[in-house]
Coordinates of C-alpha atoms in Angstrom, one line a residue:
M1 CA 335.6 115.1 79.6
P2 CA 338.1 114.2 82.8
K3 CA 337.2 110.4 83.8
S4 CA 335.5 110.3 87.4
K5 CA 337.5 109.7 90.3
K6 CA 334.7 107.5 92.0
S7 CA 333.3 104.0 90.2
H8 CA 330.0 104.0 89.0
K9 CA 328.9 100.3 88.1
N10 CA 327.2 102.1 85.1
Q11 CA 326.0 105.2 84.2
V12 CA 322.2 104.7 84.5
E13 CA 322.7 104.2 88.0
N14 CA 324.1 107.6 88.9
P15 CA 321.5 109.0 91.1
I16 CA 322.0 112.3 88.9
L17 CA 320.3 110.6 86.3
K18 CA 317.3 109.3 88.4
G19 CA 313.8 110.3 86.8
L20 CA 315.0 111.6 83.7
N21 CA 313.2 110.2 80.5
S22 CA 315.3 108.8 77.6
V23 CA 316.0 111.6 75.7
Q24 CA 316.8 113.9 78.9
K25 CA 319.2 111.2 79.8
M26 CA 320.9 111.4 76.3
A27 CA 321.4 115.1 76.7
V28 CA 323.1 115.1 80.1
L29 CA 325.4 111.9 79.1
A30 CA 326.1 113.8 75.5
G31 CA 330.0 114.3 76.7
N32 CA 332.2 116.8 75.1
G33 CA 331.4 118.8 72.2
P34 CA 328.6 121.1 70.8
V35 CA 325.2 120.4 72.0
L36 CA 321.7 121.6 70.9
I37 CA 318.5 121.0 73.1
V38 CA 315.6 121.8 71.6
A39 CA 313.1 121.6 74.8
G40 CA 309.4 122.5 74.2
A41 CA 307.5 124.2 77.2
G42 CA 307.3 122.2 80.6
S43 CA 309.8 119.6 79.0
G44 CA 312.2 120.3 82.2
K45 CA 314.8 121.9 80.4
T46 CA 316.2 123.3 83.3
R47 CA 316.6 120.1 85.0
V48 CA 318.5 118.9 82.1
L49 CA 320.7 121.6 82.4
A50 CA 321.1 121.3 86.1
S51 CA 321.8 117.6 85.5
R52 CA 324.5 118.1 82.6
A53 CA 326.4 120.5 84.7
A54 CA 325.9 118.2 87.9
Y55 CA 327.3 115.1 86.0
L56 CA 330.0 116.8 84.5
I57 CA 331.1 117.5 88.1
S58 CA 330.6 113.7 89.1
Q59 CA 332.9 112.8 86.3
G60 CA 335.5 115.1 87.5
V61 CA 335.3 118.6 85.5
K62 CA 335.9 121.3 88.1
P63 CA 333.1 123.2 88.7
E64 CA 334.7 126.6 88.6
N65 CA 334.7 125.6 84.8
I66 CA 331.5 125.5 84.5
L67 CA 329.7 128.7 83.1
A68 CA 325.8 128.5 83.0
L69 CA 323.8 131.3 81.6
T70 CA 320.4 131.7 82.1
F71 CA 317.6 134.5 81.2
T72 CA 316.9 135.8 84.9
N73 CA 319.0 135.8 88.1
K74 CA 316.3 133.6 89.7
A75 CA 316.8 131.1 87.5
A76 CA 320.5 131.2 88.2
R77 CA 319.8 130.7 91.7
E78 CA 317.1 127.9 91.0
M79 CA 320.0 126.4 88.5
K80 CA 322.7 126.0 91.4
E81 CA 320.5 124.9 94.3
R82 CA 319.7 121.9 91.7
I83 CA 323.2 121.3 90.9
Q84 CA 323.8 121.2 94.6
R85 CA 320.9 118.6 95.2
L86 CA 321.6 116.5 92.4
L87 CA 325.2 116.2 93.7
G88 CA 323.9 115.5 97.2
A89 CA 325.2 115.6 100.7
E90 CA 328.5 114.6 100.0
S91 CA 329.3 117.8 97.7
R92 CA 330.5 121.0 99.6
K93 CA 328.6 123.8 98.8
S94 CA 331.6 126.0 98.5
E95 CA 332.3 123.6 95.1
T96 CA 328.9 124.2 93.8
D97 CA 329.3 128.0 94.3
S98 CA 332.5 127.8 92.0
V99 CA 330.1 127.0 89.0
W100 CA 329.5 130.7 87.8
A101 CA 325.7 131.0 86.9
G102 CA 324.0 134.3 85.9
T103 CA 322.7 135.9 83.2
F104 CA 324.7 137.3 80.0
H105 CA 324.7 141.0 81.4
S106 CA 325.7 139.7 84.9
L107 CA 328.3 138.0 83.0
G108 CA 329.5 141.0 81.4
A109 CA 329.6 143.2 84.6
K110 CA 332.0 140.6 86.2
I111 CA 334.3 140.6 83.2
L112 CA 334.1 144.3 83.1
R113 CA 334.6 144.8 86.9
E114 CA 337.9 142.1 86.7
K115 CA 339.1 143.7 83.7
H116 CA 338.0 147.3 83.9
K117 CA 341.6 149.0 83.1
Y118 CA 341.2 147.0 79.6
A119 CA 337.7 148.3 78.8
G120 CA 338.8 152.1 80.1
L121 CA 336.6 152.3 83.0
S122 CA 337.6 152.2 86.7
R123 CA 336.5 149.7 88.8
N124 CA 333.5 151.2 90.9
F125 CA 331.6 152.1 87.5
S126 CA 328.2 152.8 87.5
I127 CA 325.5 150.5 85.5
L128 CA 322.7 153.0 84.2
D129 CA 319.2 151.6 84.6
E130 CA 316.8 152.4 81.2
E131 CA 315.6 155.8 83.3
D132 CA 319.2 156.9 83.8
S133 CA 320.3 156.1 80.2
L134 CA 317.4 158.3 79.1
D135 CA 318.6 161.1 81.0
L136 CA 322.0 161.3 79.6
F137 CA 319.7 160.9 75.8
K138 CA 317.9 164.0 77.0
E139 CA 321.0 165.7 77.8
S140 CA 322.8 165.1 75.0
L141 CA 319.9 166.6 72.8
R142 CA 320.1 169.6 74.8
I143 CA 324.1 170.1 74.6
L144 CA 323.1 169.7 70.7
E145 CA 320.3 172.2 71.0
I146 CA 318.2 169.5 69.0
D147 CA 314.6 169.6 69.3
P148 CA 313.6 166.8 71.5
K149 CA 309.9 166.6 69.6
Q150 CA 311.7 165.9 66.4
F151 CA 314.3 163.5 67.6
Q152 CA 312.5 162.0 70.7
P153 CA 314.8 160.6 73.6
V154 CA 313.2 157.6 73.9
R155 CA 313.2 156.6 70.1
I156 CA 317.1 157.5 69.9
Q157 CA 317.7 155.4 72.9
N158 CA 316.3 152.2 71.2
I159 CA 317.9 152.6 67.8
V160 CA 321.4 153.2 70.0
S161 CA 320.4 149.7 72.0
L162 CA 319.4 147.8 68.8
K163 CA 322.9 148.5 67.4
K164 CA 324.8 148.0 70.5
G165 CA 322.5 144.9 70.6
E166 CA 323.9 144.2 67.0
A167 CA 327.5 144.4 68.5
K168 CA 328.1 147.4 66.7
T169 CA 330.0 150.5 67.8
L170 CA 329.5 154.1 67.1
E171 CA 332.1 153.9 64.3
D172 CA 330.3 150.7 62.9
F173 CA 327.2 153.1 62.6
K174 CA 328.7 156.0 61.6
K175 CA 330.2 154.0 58.4
E176 CA 326.5 152.6 58.1
S177 CA 325.0 156.1 57.5
K178 CA 326.3 156.9 54.1
E179 CA 326.0 161.1 55.1
E180 CA 322.1 160.7 55.3
F181 CA 320.5 163.1 57.3
F182 CA 318.9 161.2 60.2
P183 CA 321.4 158.8 60.9
E184 CA 323.8 161.2 60.8
K185 CA 321.8 163.0 63.7
I186 CA 321.6 159.7 65.5
A187 CA 325.4 159.3 65.3
Q188 CA 326.2 163.1 66.7
I189 CA 323.9 162.4 69.5
W190 CA 325.2 158.9 70.1
E191 CA 328.7 160.6 70.1
V192 CA 327.8 162.9 72.5
Y193 CA 325.9 160.4 75.0
E194 CA 329.0 158.3 74.9
N195 CA 331.1 161.3 76.3
L196 CA 328.9 161.7 79.0
L197 CA 328.9 158.0 79.6
A198 CA 332.2 158.3 80.1
K199 CA 332.2 161.4 82.3
V200 CA 330.0 159.6 84.7
Q201 CA 332.3 156.5 84.7
G202 CA 329.4 154.7 83.7
V203 CA 327.9 151.9 81.2
D204 CA 324.3 151.2 80.0
F205 CA 322.8 147.7 79.6
D206 CA 324.0 147.2 76.4
D207 CA 327.3 148.1 77.2
L208 CA 327.7 145.2 79.5
L209 CA 327.8 142.9 76.3
L210 CA 329.3 145.3 74.0
K211 CA 332.2 146.2 75.7
P212 CA 333.4 142.6 76.7
I213 CA 333.2 141.8 72.9
I214 CA 335.7 144.6 71.8
M215 CA 337.8 143.6 74.8
F216 CA 338.3 140.2 74.0
Q217 CA 338.7 141.1 69.9
K218 CA 341.2 143.7 71.1
Y219 CA 343.2 141.8 73.8
P220 CA 343.1 138.1 72.7
E221 CA 345.4 137.4 75.8
V222 CA 342.5 138.5 78.2
L223 CA 340.2 136.0 75.7
K224 CA 342.1 133.1 76.6
E225 CA 342.0 133.5 80.2
Y226 CA 338.4 133.4 80.1
R227 CA 338.5 130.3 77.6
E228 CA 340.6 128.2 80.2
K229 CA 338.6 129.7 83.0
W230 CA 335.4 128.1 81.4
R231 CA 335.7 125.2 79.7
Y232 CA 332.0 123.9 79.6
I233 CA 329.6 126.5 78.8
L234 CA 325.7 126.2 79.6
I235 CA 323.1 128.4 77.7
D236 CA 319.4 128.3 78.6
E237 CA 316.8 130.3 76.6
Y238 CA 318.9 130.2 73.6
Q239 CA 316.3 131.6 71.4
D240 CA 315.9 134.6 73.2
T241 CA 320.0 135.6 72.8
N242 CA 320.9 138.8 70.5
F243 CA 323.5 139.1 68.0
S244 CA 326.0 140.3 70.9
Q245 CA 325.0 137.4 73.2
Y246 CA 325.5 135.2 70.5
V247 CA 329.0 136.6 69.5
L248 CA 330.3 136.7 73.0
S249 CA 329.3 132.9 73.7
R250 CA 330.8 131.9 70.3
L251 CA 334.3 133.9 71.3
L252 CA 333.8 132.0 74.8
A253 CA 333.2 128.5 73.5
K254 CA 335.4 128.7 70.4
E255 CA 338.6 127.0 71.5
H256 CA 337.3 124.0 73.5
K257 CA 333.6 123.7 71.7
N258 CA 332.1 122.5 74.6
I259 CA 328.9 124.5 74.5
C260 CA 325.7 123.2 75.3
A261 CA 322.6 125.6 74.1
I262 CA 319.0 124.9 75.0
G263 CA 316.0 127.0 73.9
D264 CA 312.5 126.7 71.7
I265 CA 312.0 128.8 69.0
D266 CA 307.9 128.5 69.7
Q267 CA 308.8 130.7 72.8
A268 CA 310.8 133.2 71.2
I269 CA 309.2 136.7 72.0
Y270 CA 311.7 139.1 72.3
S271 CA 312.7 140.3 68.8
W272 CA 311.4 144.1 69.6
R273 CA 314.5 144.1 71.6
G274 CA 317.0 142.7 69.4
A275 CA 316.5 138.6 70.4
D276 CA 316.6 136.4 67.0
F277 CA 315.2 133.2 67.2
R278 CA 317.7 132.2 64.5
N279 CA 320.4 131.7 66.8
I280 CA 319.0 128.3 67.7
L281 CA 318.7 127.3 63.4
R282 CA 322.3 128.7 63.0
F283 CA 323.7 126.6 66.1
E284 CA 324.2 123.5 63.5
K285 CA 325.9 125.5 60.9
D286 CA 328.4 126.8 63.4
W287 CA 329.0 124.0 65.3
P288 CA 328.8 120.8 62.6
D289 CA 329.5 118.3 65.0
A290 CA 326.7 119.4 67.5
K291 CA 324.9 116.5 68.8
V292 CA 320.8 117.5 68.9
F293 CA 318.3 116.4 71.2
V294 CA 314.4 117.1 70.9
L295 CA 312.7 117.4 74.2
E296 CA 308.9 117.0 73.7
E297 CA 307.4 115.6 77.0
N298 CA 306.0 117.9 78.9
Y299 CA 305.7 117.5 82.5
R300 CA 303.4 120.5 83.2
S301 CA 300.5 120.8 81.6
T302 CA 297.1 118.6 80.9
K303 CA 296.7 117.1 77.5
V304 CA 293.6 119.4 76.9
I305 CA 296.2 122.4 77.1
L306 CA 299.0 121.0 75.4
D307 CA 296.7 120.0 72.0
A308 CA 295.3 123.6 72.1
A309 CA 299.0 125.0 71.9
N310 CA 300.2 122.8 69.6
A311 CA 297.3 123.3 67.5
V312 CA 298.0 126.9 67.2
I313 CA 302.0 127.1 67.1
A314 CA 301.5 124.5 64.3
Q315 CA 300.3 127.5 62.1
N316 CA 303.6 129.0 62.2
K317 CA 306.0 128.8 59.4
E318 CA 309.7 129.7 61.0
R319 CA 310.1 126.9 63.4
K320 CA 311.6 123.4 64.4
D321 CA 308.9 120.6 64.0
K322 CA 308.0 119.2 67.1
N323 CA 304.7 118.2 69.3
L324 CA 304.3 118.5 72.7
F325 CA 302.9 115.3 74.6
T326 CA 302.2 114.4 78.0
Q327 CA 301.4 111.1 80.3
Q328 CA 298.9 112.8 82.2
P329 CA 295.0 112.2 81.2
G330 CA 292.8 114.8 79.4
G331 CA 292.2 117.8 82.2
E332 CA 289.4 119.9 82.6
K333 CA 288.1 121.9 79.1
I334 CA 289.3 125.5 78.2
E335 CA 286.3 127.9 79.4
L336 CA 285.9 130.8 76.8
F337 CA 284.3 134.1 77.9
Q338 CA 282.4 136.6 75.9
A339 CA 281.9 140.2 77.8
A340 CA 279.8 143.1 76.3
S341 CA 282.7 145.4 77.8
A342 CA 286.3 145.2 79.2
E343 CA 284.9 146.3 82.7
G344 CA 282.6 143.1 82.6
E345 CA 285.6 140.6 81.3
A346 CA 287.2 142.2 84.4
E347 CA 284.5 141.4 86.6
F348 CA 284.2 137.9 85.2
I349 CA 287.8 137.1 85.8
A350 CA 287.9 138.7 89.3
A351 CA 284.5 136.6 90.5
K352 CA 286.3 133.2 88.7
A353 CA 289.6 133.8 90.9
A354 CA 287.7 134.6 94.2
E355 CA 285.5 131.4 93.4
L356 CA 288.5 129.4 92.7
I357 CA 290.2 130.4 96.1
E358 CA 286.8 129.8 97.9
G359 CA 286.9 126.3 96.2
G360 CA 290.4 125.4 97.9
A361 CA 292.7 126.9 95.3
D362 CA 295.6 128.7 96.2
P363 CA 295.8 132.7 95.2
E364 CA 299.8 132.1 94.3
Q365 CA 298.4 129.6 91.7
I366 CA 296.2 131.8 90.0
A367 CA 297.5 134.4 86.9
V368 CA 296.0 137.1 85.0
L369 CA 297.8 137.4 81.4
F370 CA 297.3 140.2 79.1
R371 CA 299.1 141.7 76.1
T372 CA 300.0 145.0 77.2
N373 CA 300.2 146.9 80.6
F374 CA 297.2 149.2 80.3
Q375 CA 295.0 146.1 81.0
S376 CA 296.1 145.8 84.4
R377 CA 294.0 148.7 85.8
L378 CA 290.7 147.6 85.5
L379 CA 291.7 144.3 86.4
E380 CA 293.2 145.5 89.7
E381 CA 290.3 147.4 90.3
K382 CA 287.6 144.2 90.0
F383 CA 290.0 142.2 92.1
L384 CA 290.3 144.7 95.0
N385 CA 286.3 145.2 94.8
F386 CA 286.0 141.0 95.3
G387 CA 288.6 141.0 97.9
V388 CA 291.2 138.9 96.2
P389 CA 294.6 139.2 97.2
H390 CA 297.0 140.2 94.2
Q391 CA 300.4 141.4 93.1
V392 CA 300.6 143.4 89.8
I393 CA 303.9 142.5 88.3
G394 CA 305.7 145.0 86.1
V395 CA 306.9 147.8 88.7
R396 CA 310.5 146.8 89.6
F397 CA 311.4 146.6 93.4
Y398 CA 314.8 148.5 92.4
N399 CA 313.1 150.9 90.1
R400 CA 310.9 152.5 93.1
R401 CA 311.9 156.4 93.6
E402 CA 312.7 155.5 97.5
I403 CA 315.1 152.8 96.6
K404 CA 316.7 154.6 93.6
D405 CA 317.2 157.6 96.2
I406 CA 318.8 155.0 98.7
L407 CA 321.1 153.7 96.1
A408 CA 322.2 156.9 94.4
Y409 CA 323.9 157.5 98.0
L410 CA 326.0 154.3 97.2
K411 CA 326.7 155.2 93.9
S412 CA 327.8 158.4 94.5
V413 CA 330.3 157.4 97.3
L414 CA 331.7 154.4 95.1
N415 CA 332.0 156.6 92.0
P416 CA 332.4 160.1 92.6
E417 CA 332.0 160.9 88.9
D418 CA 328.5 159.9 88.4
F419 CA 327.0 163.0 88.4
L420 CA 323.5 161.4 87.7
S421 CA 323.2 159.8 90.9
K422 CA 324.6 162.7 93.0
G423 CA 322.3 165.3 91.4
R424 CA 319.6 162.5 92.3
I425 CA 320.0 163.0 96.2
I426 CA 322.0 166.4 96.5
N427 CA 319.2 167.8 97.7
V428 CA 317.0 164.8 99.3
P429 CA 316.0 165.1 101.6
P430 CA 315.8 168.9 101.2
R431 CA 319.0 170.6 102.2
G432 CA 318.1 174.4 101.0
I433 CA 320.3 173.7 97.7
G434 CA 318.2 175.3 94.7
K435 CA 318.4 173.8 91.1
I436 CA 320.8 176.7 90.0
S437 CA 323.2 176.1 93.1
Q438 CA 322.9 172.2 92.0
A439 CA 323.4 172.8 88.1
K440 CA 326.6 174.8 89.0
Y441 CA 328.1 172.4 91.6
L442 CA 327.4 169.5 89.6
G443 CA 329.1 171.2 86.4
G444 CA 331.9 172.5 88.1
V445 CA 331.0 176.1 88.1
E446 CA 332.4 178.6 90.8
L447 CA 329.5 178.8 93.6
S448 CA 329.0 181.9 95.3
A449 CA 330.1 182.1 99.4
A450 CA 326.2 181.5 100.5
E451 CA 326.2 178.5 98.1
K452 CA 329.2 177.1 99.3
S453 CA 328.2 177.1 103.0
K454 CA 325.1 174.9 101.8
I455 CA 327.1 172.6 99.4
I456 CA 329.5 171.8 102.1
F457 CA 327.7 170.2 104.9
F458 CA 326.4 167.8 101.6
E459 CA 330.1 167.1 101.2
I460 CA 330.6 166.5 104.7
L461 CA 327.8 163.8 105.0
M462 CA 329.1 162.1 101.9
E463 CA 332.6 161.7 103.3
E464 CA 331.0 160.4 106.5
I465 CA 329.0 158.1 104.3
K466 CA 332.2 157.2 102.2
E467 CA 334.0 156.3 105.3
K468 CA 331.3 153.7 106.4
V469 CA 330.8 152.1 103.0
G470 CA 334.3 151.6 102.8
K471 CA 334.5 149.3 106.2
E472 CA 330.9 148.4 106.9
P473 CA 328.7 145.5 105.5
V474 CA 326.3 146.8 103.2
S475 CA 323.1 146.6 105.7
K476 CA 324.9 148.7 108.0
A477 CA 326.0 151.2 105.3
I478 CA 322.3 151.4 104.6
D479 CA 321.0 151.8 108.1
F480 CA 323.8 154.7 108.6
I481 CA 322.6 156.6 105.6
L482 CA 319.2 156.3 106.6
E483 CA 319.8 157.6 110.2
R484 CA 322.5 160.1 109.0
T485 CA 320.4 162.1 106.6
G486 CA 317.0 161.2 107.9
Y487 CA 315.6 160.0 104.8
L488 CA 312.5 158.2 106.5
K489 CA 310.9 161.5 107.4
L490 CA 310.4 162.3 104.3
F491 CA 306.9 160.2 104.4
D492 CA 304.0 160.6 106.4
Q493 CA 303.6 157.6 108.7
N494 CA 299.9 158.1 109.2
S495 CA 299.3 157.7 105.4
E496 CA 299.0 154.5 103.2
E497 CA 302.1 155.9 100.6
G498 CA 303.8 156.8 103.1
M499 CA 304.2 153.6 105.1
M500 CA 304.7 151.3 102.0
R501 CA 307.5 153.6 100.9
I502 CA 309.0 153.2 104.6
G503 CA 308.2 149.4 104.4
N504 CA 310.1 149.4 100.9
V505 CA 313.2 151.2 102.7
K506 CA 313.3 148.7 105.3
E507 CA 313.1 145.7 102.8
L508 CA 316.1 147.0 101.1
A509 CA 317.9 147.4 104.1
D510 CA 316.8 143.6 104.9
L511 CA 317.8 142.3 101.5
S512 CA 321.3 143.8 101.4
K513 CA 322.3 141.6 104.5
R514 CA 322.8 138.8 101.6
F515 CA 325.6 140.9 100.5
D516 CA 327.1 141.7 104.2
K517 CA 329.6 138.4 104.1
L518 CA 331.4 140.3 101.2
E519 CA 334.6 142.5 102.0
P520 CA 333.6 146.1 101.7
P521 CA 332.8 147.3 99.1
N522 CA 332.6 144.2 97.1
G523 CA 329.2 143.7 99.0
I524 CA 327.5 147.2 98.0
L525 CA 328.8 146.5 94.1
A526 CA 327.0 143.2 94.1
L527 CA 324.0 144.8 95.3
L528 CA 324.1 147.4 92.8
E529 CA 324.5 145.0 90.0
E530 CA 321.5 143.3 91.1
A531 CA 319.3 146.2 91.1
S532 CA 320.6 147.3 88.0
L533 CA 320.2 143.8 86.3
M534 CA 316.8 142.5 87.9
S535 CA 314.2 141.6 85.5
E536 CA 310.3 141.5 85.6
Q537 CA 310.6 137.6 86.4
D538 CA 312.9 138.0 89.2
A539 CA 310.7 140.6 91.0
V540 CA 307.7 137.8 91.3
K541 CA 307.2 136.9 95.1
N542 CA 305.7 133.3 96.3
E543 CA 303.3 134.9 98.2
Q544 CA 299.6 134.1 98.7
R545 CA 298.6 136.4 96.1
A546 CA 297.3 136.0 92.3
S547 CA 299.3 137.6 89.9
L548 CA 298.6 140.2 87.2
M549 CA 301.2 140.6 84.1
T550 CA 302.0 140.9 80.9
I551 CA 302.6 138.1 79.0
H552 CA 306.3 138.8 78.5
S553 CA 306.6 139.1 82.4
A554 CA 305.1 135.4 82.9
K555 CA 307.8 133.7 80.7
G556 CA 309.4 130.8 82.5
L557 CA 306.6 130.4 85.3
E558 CA 303.7 128.4 85.9
F559 CA 300.3 128.5 87.4
D560 CA 297.4 126.1 88.2
Y561 CA 294.8 128.6 86.8
V562 CA 295.4 130.9 84.0
F563 CA 293.1 133.6 82.5
I564 CA 294.4 135.1 79.1
A565 CA 292.3 138.2 78.9
G566 CA 291.7 140.9 75.7
L567 CA 291.9 138.3 73.0
E568 CA 290.6 140.6 70.6
E569 CA 291.8 141.6 67.3
G570 CA 294.3 144.8 67.2
L571 CA 294.8 143.7 70.8
F572 CA 296.2 140.4 71.0
P573 CA 297.1 139.7 68.0
H574 CA 298.4 143.6 68.6
V575 CA 297.7 146.1 65.5
L576 CA 301.3 146.4 64.8
S577 CA 301.2 143.2 63.5
R578 CA 298.9 143.6 60.6
I579 CA 301.0 146.5 59.2
S580 CA 304.2 144.2 59.2
P581 CA 305.1 143.7 55.7
D582 CA 305.5 139.5 56.2
E583 CA 304.3 136.9 58.4
S584 CA 307.1 137.5 60.9
S585 CA 305.1 140.0 63.4
L586 CA 302.1 138.0 63.4
E587 CA 303.9 134.6 64.1
E588 CA 305.6 136.6 66.9
E589 CA 302.2 137.1 68.3
R590 CA 301.0 133.8 68.0
R591 CA 304.5 132.3 69.9
L592 CA 303.7 134.9 72.4
F593 CA 300.0 133.2 72.8
Y594 CA 301.5 129.6 72.8
V595 CA 303.7 130.9 75.7
A596 CA 300.6 132.2 77.4
L597 CA 298.7 129.0 77.2
T598 CA 302.1 126.8 78.2
R599 CA 302.0 128.7 81.3
A600 CA 299.0 126.8 82.7
R601 CA 298.9 123.0 84.4
K602 CA 295.5 122.4 85.3
K603 CA 292.9 124.9 83.4
L604 CA 292.6 127.9 81.1
F605 CA 290.2 130.7 80.7
L606 CA 289.8 132.8 77.7
T607 CA 288.2 135.7 77.6
F608 CA 287.6 138.9 75.2
S609 CA 285.0 142.0 75.0
N610 CA 282.8 143.3 72.5
F611 CA 283.8 146.7 73.3
R612 CA 286.8 148.5 74.9
H613 CA 288.1 151.9 75.3
L614 CA 291.3 152.0 73.5
F615 CA 293.7 155.3 72.8
G616 CA 290.3 157.4 74.1
A617 CA 287.7 155.8 71.8
R618 CA 285.1 153.2 72.4
Q619 CA 286.0 150.3 70.1
S620 CA 284.1 147.3 68.8
N621 CA 286.1 144.2 68.3
L622 CA 285.9 141.0 66.6
P623 CA 287.4 138.1 68.9
S624 CA 291.1 137.0 68.5
K625 CA 291.9 135.3 65.4
F626 CA 293.7 132.8 67.9
I627 CA 290.8 131.6 69.4
S628 CA 289.8 130.0 66.2
E629 CA 293.0 128.0 66.0
I630 CA 292.2 126.0 68.9
P631 CA 290.0 122.8 67.8
P632 CA 286.4 123.3 69.0
H633 CA 286.2 120.3 71.1
L634 CA 288.7 121.6 73.6
F635 CA 286.5 124.3 74.9
K636 CA 284.0 124.1 77.7
S637 CA 280.4 124.2 76.5
N638 CA 278.2 126.8 78.6
G639 CA 275.3 126.3 76.7
G640 CA 275.9 129.3 74.6
D641 CA 277.5 130.1 70.9
E642 CA 280.9 128.9 71.2
E643 CA 281.0 127.3 68.1
T644 CA 280.0 131.0 66.4
I645 CA 282.6 132.5 68.6
I646 CA 285.5 130.0 67.4
K647 CA 284.4 130.1 63.7
Q648 CA 284.6 134.4 63.9

């Protein structure tokens, strides 16, 4: 590590270290070489990563030589803001901006844009979201005349995604298939899918990791360039990395070995999408000289909450041993509520939330967490009945129909080969272009004179938009699209839904102003990239509203008051964990419960119902086994039979 150009009386006086505990300081000051930080929930891991980056810069490391990889775009922005604050007023913002912070997928997109020729792509390639990718799988089945009922497109998409997440190509999969019927069919569909991706000059979410790996392995000189560029690599949420992310980070760090990974096996909750928490366990084998630090002091939750979380997670076998503690006093005991029905449970939660707000709690400091999305309907209904301001997290802003329409106009002019985007807006708003004409036009089939007369106006429109996109800032280009197409006239201004959709489009135009400073069309590329890579956590807004969300969506967030709903056997833990051949699925469910518990700062409410409608049938439910893993003395007594419930 370069020596600082500034003189310091001693390291402890460095303002960057102010407020850190002894273990946090050691992690920040660890110097060159591999570092693993095992960080419990609420132990200040983001602060430690930001402090380590700021300290490196203060000691003479160039900001542009630092790569910070985070779980969400929101976390990346917060990381850069923290680094700026830590370095103080004397540092220039442009200097801090030189630190590249983002998600693994954002990193992949950046590398592919910069080295698109090596990957066989155009610079303006499209990034397909899950919905667009699924459309191509459906088209692949249609081309191959395969029955979608026998080979479900979603299932095929998931298999291909998991294989790409394992850093495997189509050719690798073909070698594995060994002429078996089902894998051979998957390989056929995958091959057509890849051909369609090439045709639209697009990549899917998993390609953003796989293609850079292939490129680095094929062109060592390109890898060398990025290794020289990013000599210090910081990785957050290492337990949630999949094999492709693991390989990519190892490739980049192999020469300088300045890799700092931070994570917590107890918070590994994404195995269903290919994440492998064993990457943390492998770290010390991969980097034998690694310095290891364990952060156990929690700055978020009360002792009651931590005692409950520690007791639950101690039941898991596959973990690195640690025990969270806090300097905070005991705190309020956990409130357990048993409802007769799911409706009664939702009513209790809404009423209690209203009571908390009436007592002075900020609505935005209240969260209701649940295992599966279907639970949100009843909760939202009751929150409306009780007049509790709330937001349901799950529908991403950029996935809304009206937003995707506007973005499709931008994608179409930047990437004329993207027939998916062009097909979306060719007759939106309606231009009298029928489905047969659309199919012929997009498929390159000769059109009749009557069909051409309608298509010509669409082509003129797209040329006009292309001209604006090439020279105007993003927000101006969007304003032009809205005005020239008359898009907003699609919606009824006298209806609530119409006004909501108009409001969303106007919000998009407003959001896009953040990219106006970039030279056209780079601003539009940046907007489209953000839209493709935005996570559910990125969609959470700091508004005066309670949040209703799945536990997976709550990862990385914290609230004063947390309700965990639906704590019943078969729901949480999920029924699928019962049929797992080993304990791994149940252990992941327990980690998910641990994550839910540790979102709370002040107070926890655990709820369940005796009866619930599941899959169209009324079912009787036992309380979740996770409730019984919490010591009884941590529960508030309501004069009922808590002891009996807990023992069940």
